[in-house]
Coordinates of C-alpha atoms in Angstrom, one line a residue:
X146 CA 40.5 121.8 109.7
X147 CA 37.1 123.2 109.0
X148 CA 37.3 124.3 104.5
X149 CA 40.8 122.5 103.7
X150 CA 42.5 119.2 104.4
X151 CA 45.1 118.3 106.7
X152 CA 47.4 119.5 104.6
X153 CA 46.9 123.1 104.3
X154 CA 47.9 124.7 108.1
X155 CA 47.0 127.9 109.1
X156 CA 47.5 129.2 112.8
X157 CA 44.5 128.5 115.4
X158 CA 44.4 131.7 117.2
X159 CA 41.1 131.9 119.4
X160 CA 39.5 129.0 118.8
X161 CA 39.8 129.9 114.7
X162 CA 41.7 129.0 112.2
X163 CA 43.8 132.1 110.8
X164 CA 46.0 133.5 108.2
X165 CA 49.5 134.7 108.7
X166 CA 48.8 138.7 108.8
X167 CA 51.1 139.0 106.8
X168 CA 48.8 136.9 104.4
X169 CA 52.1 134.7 103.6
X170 CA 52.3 130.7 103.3
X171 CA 55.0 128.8 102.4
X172 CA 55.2 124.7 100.9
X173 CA 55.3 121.7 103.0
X174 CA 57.2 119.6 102.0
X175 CA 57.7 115.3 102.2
X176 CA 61.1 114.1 103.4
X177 CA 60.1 111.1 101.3
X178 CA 59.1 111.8 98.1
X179 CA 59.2 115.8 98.1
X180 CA 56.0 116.2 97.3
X181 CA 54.7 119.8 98.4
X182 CA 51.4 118.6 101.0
X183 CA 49.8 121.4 101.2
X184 CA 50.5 125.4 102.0
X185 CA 51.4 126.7 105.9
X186 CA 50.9 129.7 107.3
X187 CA 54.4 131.5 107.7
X188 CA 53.7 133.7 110.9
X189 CA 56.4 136.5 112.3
X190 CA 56.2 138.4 116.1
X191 CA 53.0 139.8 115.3
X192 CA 51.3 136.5 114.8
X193 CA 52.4 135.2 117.7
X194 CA 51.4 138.6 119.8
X195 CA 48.2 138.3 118.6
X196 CA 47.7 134.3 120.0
X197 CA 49.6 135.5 123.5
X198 CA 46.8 138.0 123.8
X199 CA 44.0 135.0 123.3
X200 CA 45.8 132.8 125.3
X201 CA 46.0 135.4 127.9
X202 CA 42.2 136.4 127.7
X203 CA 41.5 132.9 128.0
X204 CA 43.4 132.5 131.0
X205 CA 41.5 133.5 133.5
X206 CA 38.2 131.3 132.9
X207 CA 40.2 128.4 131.9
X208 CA 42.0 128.4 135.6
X209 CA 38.4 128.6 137.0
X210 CA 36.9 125.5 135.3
X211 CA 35.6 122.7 137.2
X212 CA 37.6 119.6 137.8
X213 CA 35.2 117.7 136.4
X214 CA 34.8 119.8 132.9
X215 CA 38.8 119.3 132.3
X216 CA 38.9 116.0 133.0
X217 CA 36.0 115.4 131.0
X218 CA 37.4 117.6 128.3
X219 CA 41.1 115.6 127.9
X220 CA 39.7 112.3 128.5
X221 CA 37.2 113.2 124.7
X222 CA 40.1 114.1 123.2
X223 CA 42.3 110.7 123.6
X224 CA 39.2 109.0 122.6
X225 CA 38.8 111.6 119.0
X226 CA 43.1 111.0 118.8
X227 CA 42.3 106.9 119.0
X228 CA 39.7 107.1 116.7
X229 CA 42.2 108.9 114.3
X230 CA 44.9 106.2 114.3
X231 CA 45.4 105.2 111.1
X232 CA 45.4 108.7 109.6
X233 CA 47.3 110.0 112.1
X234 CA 50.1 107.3 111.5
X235 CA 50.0 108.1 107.9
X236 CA 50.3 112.1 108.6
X237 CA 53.4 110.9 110.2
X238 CA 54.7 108.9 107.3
X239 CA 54.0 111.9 105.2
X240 CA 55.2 114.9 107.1
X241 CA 58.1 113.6 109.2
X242 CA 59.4 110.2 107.3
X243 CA 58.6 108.4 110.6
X244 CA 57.5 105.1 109.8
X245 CA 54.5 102.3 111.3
X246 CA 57.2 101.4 114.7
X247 CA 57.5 104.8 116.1
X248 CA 54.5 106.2 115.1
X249 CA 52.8 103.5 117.2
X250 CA 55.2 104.6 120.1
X251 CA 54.0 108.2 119.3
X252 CA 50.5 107.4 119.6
X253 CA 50.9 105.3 122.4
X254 CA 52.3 108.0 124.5
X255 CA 49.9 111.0 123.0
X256 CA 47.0 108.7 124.0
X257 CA 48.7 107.8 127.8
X258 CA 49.4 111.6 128.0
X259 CA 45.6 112.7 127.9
X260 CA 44.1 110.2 130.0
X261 CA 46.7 110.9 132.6
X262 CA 46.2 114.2 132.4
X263 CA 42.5 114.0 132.8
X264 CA 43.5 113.2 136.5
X265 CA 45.8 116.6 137.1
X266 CA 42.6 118.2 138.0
X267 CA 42.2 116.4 141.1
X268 CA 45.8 115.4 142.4
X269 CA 45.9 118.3 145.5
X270 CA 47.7 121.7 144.8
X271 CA 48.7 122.4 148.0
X272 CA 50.1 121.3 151.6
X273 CA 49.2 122.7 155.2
X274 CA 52.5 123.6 156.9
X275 CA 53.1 123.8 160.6
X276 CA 53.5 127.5 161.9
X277 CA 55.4 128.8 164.9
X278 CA 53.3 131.4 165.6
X279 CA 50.1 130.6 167.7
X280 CA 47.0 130.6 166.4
X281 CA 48.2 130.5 162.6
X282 CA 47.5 128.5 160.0
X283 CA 49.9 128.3 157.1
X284 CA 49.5 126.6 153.3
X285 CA 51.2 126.4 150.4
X286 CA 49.2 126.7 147.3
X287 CA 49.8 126.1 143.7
X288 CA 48.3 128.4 141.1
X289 CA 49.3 127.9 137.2
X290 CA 51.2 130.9 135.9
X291 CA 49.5 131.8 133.1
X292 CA 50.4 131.9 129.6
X293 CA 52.6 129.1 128.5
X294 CA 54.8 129.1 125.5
X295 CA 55.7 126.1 124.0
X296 CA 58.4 125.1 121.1
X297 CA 58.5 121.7 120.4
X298 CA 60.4 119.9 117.5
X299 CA 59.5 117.3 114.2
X300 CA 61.3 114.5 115.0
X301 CA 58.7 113.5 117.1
X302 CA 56.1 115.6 116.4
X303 CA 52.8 114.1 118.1
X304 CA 54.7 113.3 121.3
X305 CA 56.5 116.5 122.0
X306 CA 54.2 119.1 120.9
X307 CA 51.8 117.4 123.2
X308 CA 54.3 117.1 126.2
X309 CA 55.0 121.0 125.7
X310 CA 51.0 121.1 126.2
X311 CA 48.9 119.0 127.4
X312 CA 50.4 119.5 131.6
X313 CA 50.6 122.8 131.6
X314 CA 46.8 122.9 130.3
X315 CA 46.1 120.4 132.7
X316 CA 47.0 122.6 135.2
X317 CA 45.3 125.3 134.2
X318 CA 47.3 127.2 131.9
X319 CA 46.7 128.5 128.7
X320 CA 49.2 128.0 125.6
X321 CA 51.1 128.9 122.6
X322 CA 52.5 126.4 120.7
X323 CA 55.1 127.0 117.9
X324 CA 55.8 124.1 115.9
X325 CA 58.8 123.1 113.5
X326 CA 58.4 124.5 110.4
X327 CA 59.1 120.6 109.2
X328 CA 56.1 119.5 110.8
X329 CA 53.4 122.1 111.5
X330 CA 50.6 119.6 111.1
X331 CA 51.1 116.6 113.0
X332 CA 53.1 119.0 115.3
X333 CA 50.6 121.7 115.7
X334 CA 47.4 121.9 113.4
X335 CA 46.4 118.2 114.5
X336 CA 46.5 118.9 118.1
X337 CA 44.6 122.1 117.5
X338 CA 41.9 119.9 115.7
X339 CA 42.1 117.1 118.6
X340 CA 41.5 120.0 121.7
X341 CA 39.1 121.9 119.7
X342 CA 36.8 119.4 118.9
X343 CA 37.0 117.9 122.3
X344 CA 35.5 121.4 124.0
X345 CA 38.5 122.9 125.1
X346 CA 37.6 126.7 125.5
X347 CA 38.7 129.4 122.6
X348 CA 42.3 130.8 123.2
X349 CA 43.0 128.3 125.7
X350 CA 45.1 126.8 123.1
X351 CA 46.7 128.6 120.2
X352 CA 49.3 127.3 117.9
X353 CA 51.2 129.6 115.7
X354 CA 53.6 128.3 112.3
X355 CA 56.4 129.8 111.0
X356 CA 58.6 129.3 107.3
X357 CA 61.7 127.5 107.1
X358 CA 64.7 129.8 109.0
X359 CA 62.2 132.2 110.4
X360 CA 61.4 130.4 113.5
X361 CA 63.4 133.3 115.5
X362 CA 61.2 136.2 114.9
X363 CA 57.9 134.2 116.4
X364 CA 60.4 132.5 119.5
X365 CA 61.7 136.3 120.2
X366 CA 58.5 137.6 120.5
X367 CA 57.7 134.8 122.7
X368 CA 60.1 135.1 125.0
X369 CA 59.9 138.9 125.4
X370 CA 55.9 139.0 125.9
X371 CA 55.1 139.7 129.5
X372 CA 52.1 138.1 129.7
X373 CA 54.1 134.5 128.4
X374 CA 55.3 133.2 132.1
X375 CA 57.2 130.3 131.1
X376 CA 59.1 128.8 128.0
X377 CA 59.5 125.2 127.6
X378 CA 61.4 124.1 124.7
X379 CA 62.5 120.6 123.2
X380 CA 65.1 120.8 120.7
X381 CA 69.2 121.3 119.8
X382 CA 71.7 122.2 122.8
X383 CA 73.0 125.5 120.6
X384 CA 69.7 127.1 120.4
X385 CA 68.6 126.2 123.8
X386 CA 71.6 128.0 125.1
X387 CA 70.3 130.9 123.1
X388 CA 67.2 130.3 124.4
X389 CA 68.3 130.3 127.7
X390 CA 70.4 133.3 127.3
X391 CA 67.2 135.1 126.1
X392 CA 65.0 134.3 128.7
X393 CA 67.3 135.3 131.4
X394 CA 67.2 139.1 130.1
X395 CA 63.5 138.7 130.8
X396 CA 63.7 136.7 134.3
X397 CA 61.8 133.9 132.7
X398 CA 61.5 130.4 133.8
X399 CA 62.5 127.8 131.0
X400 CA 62.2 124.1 130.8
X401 CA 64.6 123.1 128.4
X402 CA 65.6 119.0 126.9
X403 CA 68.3 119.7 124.6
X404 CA 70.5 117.5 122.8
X405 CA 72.0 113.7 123.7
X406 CA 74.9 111.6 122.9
X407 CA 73.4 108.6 124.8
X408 CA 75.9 105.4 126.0
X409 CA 74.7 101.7 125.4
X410 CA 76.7 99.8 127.8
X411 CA 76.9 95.8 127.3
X412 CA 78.3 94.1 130.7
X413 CA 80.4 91.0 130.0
X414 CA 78.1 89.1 131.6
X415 CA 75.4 90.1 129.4
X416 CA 73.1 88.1 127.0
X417 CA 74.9 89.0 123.7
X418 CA 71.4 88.2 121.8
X419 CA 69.3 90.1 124.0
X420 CA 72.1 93.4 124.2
X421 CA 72.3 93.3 120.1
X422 CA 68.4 93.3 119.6
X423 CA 68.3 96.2 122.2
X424 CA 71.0 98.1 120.7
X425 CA 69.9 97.9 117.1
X426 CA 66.2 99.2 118.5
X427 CA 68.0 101.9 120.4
X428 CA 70.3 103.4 118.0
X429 CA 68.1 102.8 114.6
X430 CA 64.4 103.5 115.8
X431 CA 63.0 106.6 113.6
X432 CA 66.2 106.0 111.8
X433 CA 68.3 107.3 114.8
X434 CA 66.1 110.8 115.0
X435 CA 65.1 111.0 118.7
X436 CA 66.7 112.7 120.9
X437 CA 67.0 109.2 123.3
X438 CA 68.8 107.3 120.9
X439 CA 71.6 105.5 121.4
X440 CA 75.0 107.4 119.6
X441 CA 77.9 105.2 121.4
X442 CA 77.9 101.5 122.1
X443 CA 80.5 100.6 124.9
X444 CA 81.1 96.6 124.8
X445 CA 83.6 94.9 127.3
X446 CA 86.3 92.9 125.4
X447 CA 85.1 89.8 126.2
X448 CA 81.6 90.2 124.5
X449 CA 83.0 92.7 121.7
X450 CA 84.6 90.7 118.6
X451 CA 80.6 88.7 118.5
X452 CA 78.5 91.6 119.5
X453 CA 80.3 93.6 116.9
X454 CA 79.7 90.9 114.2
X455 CA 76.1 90.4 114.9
X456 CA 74.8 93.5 115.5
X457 CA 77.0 95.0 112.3
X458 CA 75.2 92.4 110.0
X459 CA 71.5 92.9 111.9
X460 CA 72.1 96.7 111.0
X461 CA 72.9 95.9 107.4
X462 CA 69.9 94.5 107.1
X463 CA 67.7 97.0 108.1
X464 CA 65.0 97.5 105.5
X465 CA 65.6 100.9 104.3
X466 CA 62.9 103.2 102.1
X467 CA 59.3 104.3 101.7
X468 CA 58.4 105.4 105.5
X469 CA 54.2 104.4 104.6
X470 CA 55.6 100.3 103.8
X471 CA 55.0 98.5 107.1
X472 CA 58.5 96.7 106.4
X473 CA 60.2 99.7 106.5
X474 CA 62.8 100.3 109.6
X475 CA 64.7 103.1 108.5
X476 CA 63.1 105.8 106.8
X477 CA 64.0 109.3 104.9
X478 CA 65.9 111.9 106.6
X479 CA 64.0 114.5 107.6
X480 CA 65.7 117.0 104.7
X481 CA 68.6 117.6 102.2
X482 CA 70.5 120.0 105.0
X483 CA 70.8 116.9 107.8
X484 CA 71.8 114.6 105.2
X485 CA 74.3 116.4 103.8
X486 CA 75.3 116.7 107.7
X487 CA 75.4 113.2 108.4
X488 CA 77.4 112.0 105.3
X489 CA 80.4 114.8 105.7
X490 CA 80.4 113.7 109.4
X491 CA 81.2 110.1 108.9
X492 CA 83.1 110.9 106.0
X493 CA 85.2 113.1 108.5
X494 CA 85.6 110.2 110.6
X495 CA 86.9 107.6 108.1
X496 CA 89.6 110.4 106.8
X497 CA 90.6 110.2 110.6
X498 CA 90.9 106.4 111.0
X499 CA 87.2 105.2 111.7
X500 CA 86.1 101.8 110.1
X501 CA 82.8 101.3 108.8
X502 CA 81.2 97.5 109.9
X503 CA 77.8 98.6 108.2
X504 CA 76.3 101.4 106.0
X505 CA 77.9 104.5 105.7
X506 CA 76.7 105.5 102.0
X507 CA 73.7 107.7 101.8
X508 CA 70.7 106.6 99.7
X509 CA 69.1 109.7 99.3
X510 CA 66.8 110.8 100.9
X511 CA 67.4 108.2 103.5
X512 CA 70.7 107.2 105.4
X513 CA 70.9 103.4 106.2
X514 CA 71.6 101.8 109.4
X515 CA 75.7 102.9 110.2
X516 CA 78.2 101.1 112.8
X517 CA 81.3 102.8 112.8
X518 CA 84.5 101.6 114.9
X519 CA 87.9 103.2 115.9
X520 CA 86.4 106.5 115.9
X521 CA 89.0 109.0 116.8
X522 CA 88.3 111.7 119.5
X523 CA 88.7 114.4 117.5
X524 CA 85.6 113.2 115.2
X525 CA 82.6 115.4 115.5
X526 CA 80.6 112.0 115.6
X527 CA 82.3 111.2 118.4
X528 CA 81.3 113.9 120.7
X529 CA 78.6 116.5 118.8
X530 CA 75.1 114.7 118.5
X531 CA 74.7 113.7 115.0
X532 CA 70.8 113.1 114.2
X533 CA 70.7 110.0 112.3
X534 CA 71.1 106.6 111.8
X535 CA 75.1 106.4 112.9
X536 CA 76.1 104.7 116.1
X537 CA 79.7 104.5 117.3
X538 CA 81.3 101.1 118.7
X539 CA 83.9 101.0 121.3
X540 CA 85.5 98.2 123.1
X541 CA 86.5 98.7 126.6
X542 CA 88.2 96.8 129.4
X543 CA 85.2 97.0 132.0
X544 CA 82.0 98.6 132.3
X545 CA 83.6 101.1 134.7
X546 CA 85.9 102.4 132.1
X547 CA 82.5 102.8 130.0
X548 CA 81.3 104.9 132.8
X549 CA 84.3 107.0 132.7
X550 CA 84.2 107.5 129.6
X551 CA 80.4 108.4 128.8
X552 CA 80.8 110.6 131.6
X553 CA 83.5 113.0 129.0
X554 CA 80.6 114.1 127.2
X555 CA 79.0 117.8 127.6
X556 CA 76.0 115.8 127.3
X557 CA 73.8 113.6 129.9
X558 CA 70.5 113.0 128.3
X559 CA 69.5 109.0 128.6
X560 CA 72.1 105.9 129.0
X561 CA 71.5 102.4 129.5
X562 CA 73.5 99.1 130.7
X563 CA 72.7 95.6 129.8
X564 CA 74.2 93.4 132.1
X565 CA 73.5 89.3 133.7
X566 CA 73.3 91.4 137.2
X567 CA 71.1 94.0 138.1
X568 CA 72.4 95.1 141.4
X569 CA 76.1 95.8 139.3
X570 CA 73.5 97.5 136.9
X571 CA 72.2 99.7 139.5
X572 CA 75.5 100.8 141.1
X573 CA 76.8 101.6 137.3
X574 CA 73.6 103.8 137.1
X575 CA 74.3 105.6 140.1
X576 CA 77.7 106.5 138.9
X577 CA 76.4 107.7 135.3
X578 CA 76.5 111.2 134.5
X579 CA 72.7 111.4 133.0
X580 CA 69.2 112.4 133.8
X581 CA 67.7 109.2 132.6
X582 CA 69.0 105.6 133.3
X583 CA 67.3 102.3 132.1
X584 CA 69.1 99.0 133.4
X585 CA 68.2 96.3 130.9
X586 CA 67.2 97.8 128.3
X587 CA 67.8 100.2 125.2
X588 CA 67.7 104.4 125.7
X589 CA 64.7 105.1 124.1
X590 CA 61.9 105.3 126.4
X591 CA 59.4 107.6 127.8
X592 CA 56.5 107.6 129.5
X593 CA 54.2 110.7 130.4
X594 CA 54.5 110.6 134.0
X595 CA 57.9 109.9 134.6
X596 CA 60.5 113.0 135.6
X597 CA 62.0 113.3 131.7
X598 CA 65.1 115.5 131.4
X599 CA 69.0 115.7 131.3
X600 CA 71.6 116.9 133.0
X601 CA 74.7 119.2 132.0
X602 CA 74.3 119.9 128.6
X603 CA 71.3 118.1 127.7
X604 CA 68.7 120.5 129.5
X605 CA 67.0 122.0 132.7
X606 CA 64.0 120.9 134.8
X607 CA 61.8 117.8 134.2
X608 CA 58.9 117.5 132.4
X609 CA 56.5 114.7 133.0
X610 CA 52.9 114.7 134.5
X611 CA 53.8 114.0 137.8
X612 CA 56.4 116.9 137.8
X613 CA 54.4 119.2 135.7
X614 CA 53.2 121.4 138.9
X615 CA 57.0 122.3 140.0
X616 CA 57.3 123.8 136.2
X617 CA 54.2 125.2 135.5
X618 CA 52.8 126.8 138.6
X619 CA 53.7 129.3 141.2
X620 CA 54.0 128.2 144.7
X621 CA 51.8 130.5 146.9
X622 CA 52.7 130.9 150.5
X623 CA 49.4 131.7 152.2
X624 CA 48.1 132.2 156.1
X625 CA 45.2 132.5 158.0
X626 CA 44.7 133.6 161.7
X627 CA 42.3 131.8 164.5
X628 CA 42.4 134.7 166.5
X629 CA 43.8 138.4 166.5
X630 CA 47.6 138.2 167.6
X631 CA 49.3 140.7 169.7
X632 CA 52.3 142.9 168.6
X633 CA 54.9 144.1 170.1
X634 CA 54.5 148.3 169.5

């Protein structure tokens, strides 16, 4: 940012870099160490009025550049992003507590996600459709809508605040991004560096901060703009319910990927090694803060008394701490409020019966690698999504009854099964209750082209590059006559 360091944040309205208009900041703040990193803009309705009216003023040039200038334009900007690497990694460590493993996986995606994009400008935006009527030539076109609001969370900052983005500006959108308050820079203020310097045109990307507990004022004013044409949001299943709620006053299309409580499955027939280094991955990466992660592991009897054992000690064993030491697996918490959270949760669950095979005693500010067992239902961990390093183990008789009973959850994010045969794998898959399936392997993936979303409680709609257009533009029906046609009167 052109006159401060990354750690100061102000909004990017118009191609500049702006104060709040109310002229107030507030402190931003390390989940590590607590150090304040710099001062953030703390906008309100106004602030994000005044970036809709950019974004909307850019519009209309931004939908009319040449395939050629866009693609050229995304493809600079992975190349200034890879060129950024290591600072970007540390940013993470800083902002977010997210430590060297997924901070590669965040790079790798935000890197994948602009040079895939770079392609959206020539992929067709349309299909000629046969007509009954003689001489008649029909199409269906797509146009982008317009404005684009986006509201994209900290736990993986780089990743979703560019997924909320990048396709709909690929398409030909324009945007307004609000961060978390927890990470406006790597969330926000970076991307805004990254699109700027790459020649992306003034307003055709805004971003707009907000202080802590004063992220509804900016989202309100969001949603009830006219010129904002679609909301696409990445965060808790409460507030995308209110979101949702919200938006429907306004007739406005949402794309929302809310909250998981993600099944491992381990067949009986699976290889115990392989299913306990997936599961540990799965439930601990980021120290169990994405949305993906594995929150229940279903093991049939036969494996469970050894999968239990191993993977229980392996968890133990997690190298806990400093989020910037490459050894580090599990990392800080992102604050005081979801500690606090996590340790009266499993606390709850051990005054109901659970027993703890690893962890389970905050070390402030981090949480260490948890296993709990015998969870009753009537836990919150065992059916609310706790956001954290704290996976629940259950034995069952067969991977059916796993099925069954992943399928009880209000939730269907991402599941996976680990089993010796794929073809059982795949019929399992078909019978689970959740957007996203992986057979032989761990929950957490992504990738930017793929069709990423949930079912039931765990969102609407897909995002993904090669779904982007269903989301993000209108379909035009459009015809054309040969010849003058007769009518009837």
């Amino acid at each position: 940012m052109a006159g401060a360091g990354w750690r100061d944040v102000r909004h990017f309205i118009g191609g500049d870099w702006v104060e709040a208009g109310s002229g107030r900041t507030y402190p931003n703040r390390s989940p590590w160490s607590g150090e304040v990193l710099g001062e953030v803009a703390a906008g309100d309705a106004e602030d994000a009025e005044r970036a809709v009216a950019a974004a909307h003023e850019a519009f209309g040039r931004w939908a009319r550049t040449l395939p050629w200038e866009r693609q050229r334009i995304f493809l600079r900007a992975a190349d200034l992003l890879e060129a950024r690497h290591d600072e970007v990694l540390r940013a993470l460590a800083l902002e977010t507590g997210c430590g060297r493993h997924f901070g590669g996986v965040q790079m790798d995606f935000a890197l994948k996600l602009l040079r895939q994009a770079a392609q959206l400008a020539y992929r067709p935006d349309g299909e000629l459709l046969p007509s009954d009527v003689e001489g008649t030539r029909a199409m269906a076109v797509r146009r982008p809508v317009g404005v684009v609001a986006g509201i994209a969370p900290w736990n993986s900052s780089v990743v979703l605040a560019g997924r909320a983005s990048i396709g709909p500006l690929a398409l030909g959108n324009t945007v307004v991004l609000k961060p978390s308050e927890e990470s406006p820079y790597t969330g926000g203020g970076l991307w805004a560096e990254i699109l700027h310097e790459a020649g992306l045109p003034a307003g055709a990307f805004n971003v707009v901060t907000h202080a802590p507990g004063e992220a509804g004022a900016v989202g309100d004013a969001l949603l009830a703009h006219p010129l904002v044409k679609r909301i696409n949001f990445t965060g808790s299943t409460p507030t995308g319910r209110r979101l949702a709620e919200k938006a429907g006053r306004h007739l406005k299309r949402v794309v929302l990927q809310l909250s998981g409580q993600n099944p491992l499955i381990v067949a009986g027939d699976a290889d115990i090694a392989y299913a306990v280094d997936a599961a540990v991955y799965g439930a601990f990466v980021h120290q169990g803060q994405v949305c993906m992660c594995a929150r229940r592991v279903y093991v049939e009897r036969p494996l469970a008394e050894e999968f239990a054992e191993r993977f229980a000690a392996r968890a133990a064993a997690l190298p806990t701490g400093d989020p910037r030491d490459p050894a580090t697996v599990v990392g800080p918490v992102i604050n005081e409020w979801a500690l606090a959270l996590l340790d009266r949760r499993v606390k709850e669950a051990v005054g109901l019966g659970a027993r703890v095979l690893a962890g389970g005693v905050p070390e402030p500010p981090c949480y260490p690698a948890t296993v709990l067992t015998d969870v009753p239902d009537e836990a919150e961990i065992s059916h609310g999504e706790t956001f954290g390093a704290v996976v629940v183990l259950e034995v069952v008789d067969s991977a059916e009854e796993a099925v069954a009973r992943a399928n009880r959850s209000d939730f269907g994010l991402a599941a996976s099964i680990i089993t010796g045969d794929t073809q059982r794998g795949l019929r399992l898959a078909a019978r689970l209750d959740a957007g996203i399936v992986h057979v032989n392997d761990q929950p957490v993936n992504d990738e930017p082209q793929m069709p990423f979303g949930g079912v039931k409680g765990s969102g609407w709609g897909r995002f993904g590059l090669g779904f982007a257009a269903e989301e993000f533009c209108e379909l035009q029906w459009v015809t054309v006559r040969d010849q003058n046609r007769t009518f009837p009167f």
